[in-house]
Short mmCIF file of C-alpha atoms in Angstrom, two decimals:
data_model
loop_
_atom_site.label_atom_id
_atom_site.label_comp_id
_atom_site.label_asym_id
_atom_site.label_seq_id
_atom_site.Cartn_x
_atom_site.Cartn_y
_atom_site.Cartn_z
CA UNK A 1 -70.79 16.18 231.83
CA UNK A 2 -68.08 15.31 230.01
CA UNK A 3 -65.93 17.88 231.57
CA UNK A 4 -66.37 16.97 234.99
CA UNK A 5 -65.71 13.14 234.30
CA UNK A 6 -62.41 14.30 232.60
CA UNK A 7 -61.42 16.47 235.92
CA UNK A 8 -62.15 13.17 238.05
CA UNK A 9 -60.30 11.11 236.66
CA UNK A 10 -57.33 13.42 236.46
CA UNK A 11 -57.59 13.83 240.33
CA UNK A 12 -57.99 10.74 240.92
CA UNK A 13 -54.92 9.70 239.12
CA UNK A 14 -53.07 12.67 240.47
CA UNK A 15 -54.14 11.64 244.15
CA UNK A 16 -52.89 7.69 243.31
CA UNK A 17 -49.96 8.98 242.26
CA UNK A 18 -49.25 11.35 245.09
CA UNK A 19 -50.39 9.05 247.75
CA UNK A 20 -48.05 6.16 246.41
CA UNK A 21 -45.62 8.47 246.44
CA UNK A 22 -45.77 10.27 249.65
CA UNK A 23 -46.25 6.72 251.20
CA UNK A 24 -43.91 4.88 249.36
CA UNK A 25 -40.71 7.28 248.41
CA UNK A 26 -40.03 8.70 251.78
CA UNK A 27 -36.53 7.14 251.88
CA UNK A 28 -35.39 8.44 248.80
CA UNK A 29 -34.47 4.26 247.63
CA UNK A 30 -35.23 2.24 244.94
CA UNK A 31 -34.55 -1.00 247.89
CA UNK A 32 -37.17 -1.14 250.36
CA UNK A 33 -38.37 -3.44 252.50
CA UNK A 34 -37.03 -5.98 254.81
CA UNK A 35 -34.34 -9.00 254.54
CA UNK A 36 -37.37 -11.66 253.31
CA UNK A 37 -37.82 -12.80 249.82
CA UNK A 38 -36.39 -11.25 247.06
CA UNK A 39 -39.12 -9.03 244.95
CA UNK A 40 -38.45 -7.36 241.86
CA UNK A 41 -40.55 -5.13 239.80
CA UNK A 42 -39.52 -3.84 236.74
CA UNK A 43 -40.66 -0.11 237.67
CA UNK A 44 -40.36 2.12 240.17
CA UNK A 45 -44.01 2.69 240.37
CA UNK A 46 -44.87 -0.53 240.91
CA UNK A 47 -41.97 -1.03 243.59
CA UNK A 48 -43.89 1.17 245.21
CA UNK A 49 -47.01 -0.64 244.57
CA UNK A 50 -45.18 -4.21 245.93
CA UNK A 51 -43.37 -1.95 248.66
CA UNK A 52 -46.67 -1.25 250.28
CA UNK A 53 -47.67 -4.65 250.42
CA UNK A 54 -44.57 -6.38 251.59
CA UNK A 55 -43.55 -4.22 254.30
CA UNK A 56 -40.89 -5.59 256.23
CA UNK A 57 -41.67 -9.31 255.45
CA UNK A 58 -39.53 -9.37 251.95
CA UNK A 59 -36.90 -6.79 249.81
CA UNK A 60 -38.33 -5.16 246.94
CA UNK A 61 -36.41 -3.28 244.24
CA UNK A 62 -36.57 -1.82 240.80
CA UNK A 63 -35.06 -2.52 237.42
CA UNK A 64 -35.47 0.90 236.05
CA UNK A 65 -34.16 3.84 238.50
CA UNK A 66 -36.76 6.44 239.29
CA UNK A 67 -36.52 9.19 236.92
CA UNK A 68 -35.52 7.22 234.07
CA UNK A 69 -37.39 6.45 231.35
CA UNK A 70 -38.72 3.53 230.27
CA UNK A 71 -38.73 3.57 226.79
CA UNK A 72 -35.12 4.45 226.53
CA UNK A 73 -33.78 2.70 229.28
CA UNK A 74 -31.09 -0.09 228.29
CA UNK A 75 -30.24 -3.35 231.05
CA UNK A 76 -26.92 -3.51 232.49
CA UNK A 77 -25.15 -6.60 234.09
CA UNK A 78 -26.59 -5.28 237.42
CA UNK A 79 -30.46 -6.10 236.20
CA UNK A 80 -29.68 -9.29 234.89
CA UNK A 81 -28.38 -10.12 238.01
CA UNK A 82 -31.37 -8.46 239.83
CA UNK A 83 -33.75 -10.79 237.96
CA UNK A 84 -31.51 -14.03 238.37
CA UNK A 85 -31.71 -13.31 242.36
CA UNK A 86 -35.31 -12.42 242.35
CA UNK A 87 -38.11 -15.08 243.96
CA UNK A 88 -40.75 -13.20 242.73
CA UNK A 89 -41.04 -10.91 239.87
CA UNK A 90 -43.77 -8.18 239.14
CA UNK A 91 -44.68 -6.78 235.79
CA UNK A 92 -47.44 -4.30 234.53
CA UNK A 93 -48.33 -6.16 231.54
CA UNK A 94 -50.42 -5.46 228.45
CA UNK A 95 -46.68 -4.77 226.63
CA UNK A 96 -45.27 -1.60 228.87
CA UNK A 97 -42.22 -3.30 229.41
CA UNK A 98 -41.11 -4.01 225.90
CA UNK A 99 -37.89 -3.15 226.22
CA UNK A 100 -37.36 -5.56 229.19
CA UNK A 101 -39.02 -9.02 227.96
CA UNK A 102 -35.93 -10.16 226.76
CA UNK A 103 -33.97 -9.30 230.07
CA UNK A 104 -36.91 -10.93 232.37
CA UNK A 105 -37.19 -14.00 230.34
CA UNK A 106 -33.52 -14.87 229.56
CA UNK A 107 -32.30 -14.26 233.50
CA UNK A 108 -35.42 -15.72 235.28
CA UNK A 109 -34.82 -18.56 237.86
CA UNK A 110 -36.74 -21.71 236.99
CA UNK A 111 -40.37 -21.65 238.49
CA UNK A 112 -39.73 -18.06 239.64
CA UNK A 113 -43.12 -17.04 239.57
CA UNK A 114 -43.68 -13.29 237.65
CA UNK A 115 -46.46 -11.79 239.08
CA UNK A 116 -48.54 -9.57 236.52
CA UNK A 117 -50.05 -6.38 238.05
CA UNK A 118 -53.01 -5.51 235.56
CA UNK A 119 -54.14 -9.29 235.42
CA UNK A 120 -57.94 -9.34 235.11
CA UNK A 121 -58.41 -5.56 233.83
CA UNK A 122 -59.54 -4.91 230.45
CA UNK A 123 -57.29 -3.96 227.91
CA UNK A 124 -58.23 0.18 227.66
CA UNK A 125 -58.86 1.32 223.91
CA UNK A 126 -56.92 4.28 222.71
CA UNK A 127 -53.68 2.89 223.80
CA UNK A 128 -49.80 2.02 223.43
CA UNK A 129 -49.75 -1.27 220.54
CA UNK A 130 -45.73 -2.04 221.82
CA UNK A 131 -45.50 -4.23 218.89
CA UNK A 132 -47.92 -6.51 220.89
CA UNK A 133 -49.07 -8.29 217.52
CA UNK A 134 -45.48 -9.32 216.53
CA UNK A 135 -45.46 -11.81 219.46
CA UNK A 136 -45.75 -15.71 218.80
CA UNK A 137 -46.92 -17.46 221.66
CA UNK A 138 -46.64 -21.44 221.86
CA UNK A 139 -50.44 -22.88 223.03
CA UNK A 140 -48.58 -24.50 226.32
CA UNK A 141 -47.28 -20.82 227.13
CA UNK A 142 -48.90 -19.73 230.63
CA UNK A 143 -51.53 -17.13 230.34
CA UNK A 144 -49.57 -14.69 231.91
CA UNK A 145 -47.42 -14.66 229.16
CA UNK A 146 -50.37 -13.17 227.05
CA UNK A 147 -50.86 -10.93 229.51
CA UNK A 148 -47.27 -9.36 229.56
CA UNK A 149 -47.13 -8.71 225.87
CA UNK A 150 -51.46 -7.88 225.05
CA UNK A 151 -51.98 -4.59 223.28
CA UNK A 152 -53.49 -1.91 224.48
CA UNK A 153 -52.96 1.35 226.65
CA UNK A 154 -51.07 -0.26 229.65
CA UNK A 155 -51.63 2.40 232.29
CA UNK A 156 -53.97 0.91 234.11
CA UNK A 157 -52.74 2.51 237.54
CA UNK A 158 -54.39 5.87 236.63
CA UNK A 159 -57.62 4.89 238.63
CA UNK A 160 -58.33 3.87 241.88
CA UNK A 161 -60.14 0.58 240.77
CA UNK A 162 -57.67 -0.40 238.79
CA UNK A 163 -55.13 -0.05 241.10
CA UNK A 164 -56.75 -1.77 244.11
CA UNK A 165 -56.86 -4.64 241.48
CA UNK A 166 -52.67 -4.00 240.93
CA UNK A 167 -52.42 -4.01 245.10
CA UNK A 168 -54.52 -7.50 245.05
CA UNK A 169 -52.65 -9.21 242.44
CA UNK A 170 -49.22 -8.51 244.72
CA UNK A 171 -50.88 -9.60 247.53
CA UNK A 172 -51.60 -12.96 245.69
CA UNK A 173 -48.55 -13.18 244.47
CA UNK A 174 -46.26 -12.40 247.15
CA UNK A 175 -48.92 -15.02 249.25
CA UNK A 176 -48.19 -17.91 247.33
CA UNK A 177 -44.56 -17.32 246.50
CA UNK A 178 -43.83 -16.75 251.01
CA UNK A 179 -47.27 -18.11 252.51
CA UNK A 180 -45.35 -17.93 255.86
CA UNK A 181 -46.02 -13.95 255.59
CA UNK A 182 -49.19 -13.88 253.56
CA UNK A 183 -51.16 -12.71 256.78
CA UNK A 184 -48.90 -9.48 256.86
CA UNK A 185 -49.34 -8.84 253.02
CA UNK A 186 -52.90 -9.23 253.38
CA UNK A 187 -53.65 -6.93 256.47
CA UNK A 188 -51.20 -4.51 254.39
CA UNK A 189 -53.22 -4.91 251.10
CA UNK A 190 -56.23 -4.09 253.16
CA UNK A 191 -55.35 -0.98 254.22
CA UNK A 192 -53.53 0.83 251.30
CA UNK A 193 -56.87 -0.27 249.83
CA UNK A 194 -58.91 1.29 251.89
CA UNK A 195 -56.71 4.34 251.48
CA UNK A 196 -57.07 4.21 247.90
CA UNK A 197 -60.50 4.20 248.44
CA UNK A 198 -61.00 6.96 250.72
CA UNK A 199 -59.07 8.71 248.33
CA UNK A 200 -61.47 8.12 245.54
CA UNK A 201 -64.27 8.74 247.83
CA UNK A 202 -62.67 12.31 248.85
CA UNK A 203 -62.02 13.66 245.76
CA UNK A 204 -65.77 12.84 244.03
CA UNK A 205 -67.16 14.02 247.10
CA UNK A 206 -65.10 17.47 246.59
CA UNK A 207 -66.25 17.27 242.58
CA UNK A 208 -69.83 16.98 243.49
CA UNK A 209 -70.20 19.68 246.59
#
């Protein structure tokens, strides 16, 4: 029993994965998008993520290039610049980008709203502390500041669920920050969802035959 939940999950994750990317990376860019608002992410995964949702109606880029990794990954002038330019920023949260707090909240516009992309998923056990106990946080802090740094395994993306919840906080996001485009980045929400769903759909269906 076991077994076969481990073997769903991994496809599952593998098919997320593949579908963002054969959906998303097609033109070989970290840009994409159109000449709208500014988005920035601070991963490529989740440019993909914010890609899929804004379409043509805004820009979206990454902080880290693809194929770099995170942990090791040290901001240049060019990010700083990135973030100071950005109207919206996205995050994963739950402390993956520890090495880019400082960068994000130094360089941020005032009221620049930073959008984060596990919001309202449970921390999952078993994971990746990033120091998340060192920080201090003021009580008139927003609670997405919490959310950035909480402990806990961070990869939320790895199942479908999860990351229809990622695709619906963008949406949100990207809503309220350019509500003369939130009926595009809702009709696109709605159907990388439903392609994340088929997908999940698909490969039970194949586990269970």
């Amino acid at each position: 029993m076991r077994s076969t939940f481990i073997r769903t999950s991994a496809l599952v994750s593998l098919g997320v994965v593949l579908l963002l990317g054969s959906a998303c990376g097609s033109s070989g860019q970290e840009d994409a998008g159109g000449d709208g608002i500014s988005v920035v992410t601070t991963t490529p995964l989740l440019a993909e993520f914010a890609g899929r949702v804004a379409g043509e109606d805004a820009s979206v880029s990454a902080l880290i290039p693809r194929g770099v990794d995170l942990h090791s990954w040290q901001p240049s002038t060019g990010a700083a610049r990135d973030v100071a330019e950005a109207d919206v920023l996205v995050v994963n949260g739950h402390n993956l980008e520890e090495s880019l707090l400082s960068i994000v909240e130094e360089n941020a516009g005032d009221g620049v709203p930073i959008v984060v992309a596990s919001a309202g998923l449970d921390a999952l056990e078993g994971g990746h502390d990033h120091e998340g106990e060192d920080a201090d946080h003021a009580d008139e802090q927003h609670a997405a500041d919490d959310l950035v740094t909480a402990p806990g395994d961070p990869h939320f993306w790895l199942s479908v669920p999860n990351a229809v919840r990622y695709v619906e906080n963008i949406r949100d996001g990207l809503a309220a920050a350019d509500p003369d485009h939130a009926e595009g980045y809702q009709s696109r929400a709605e159907e990388f969802i439903a392609e994340l769903q088929a997908l999940d759909a698909e490969v039970r269906s194949t586990l269970e035959a």
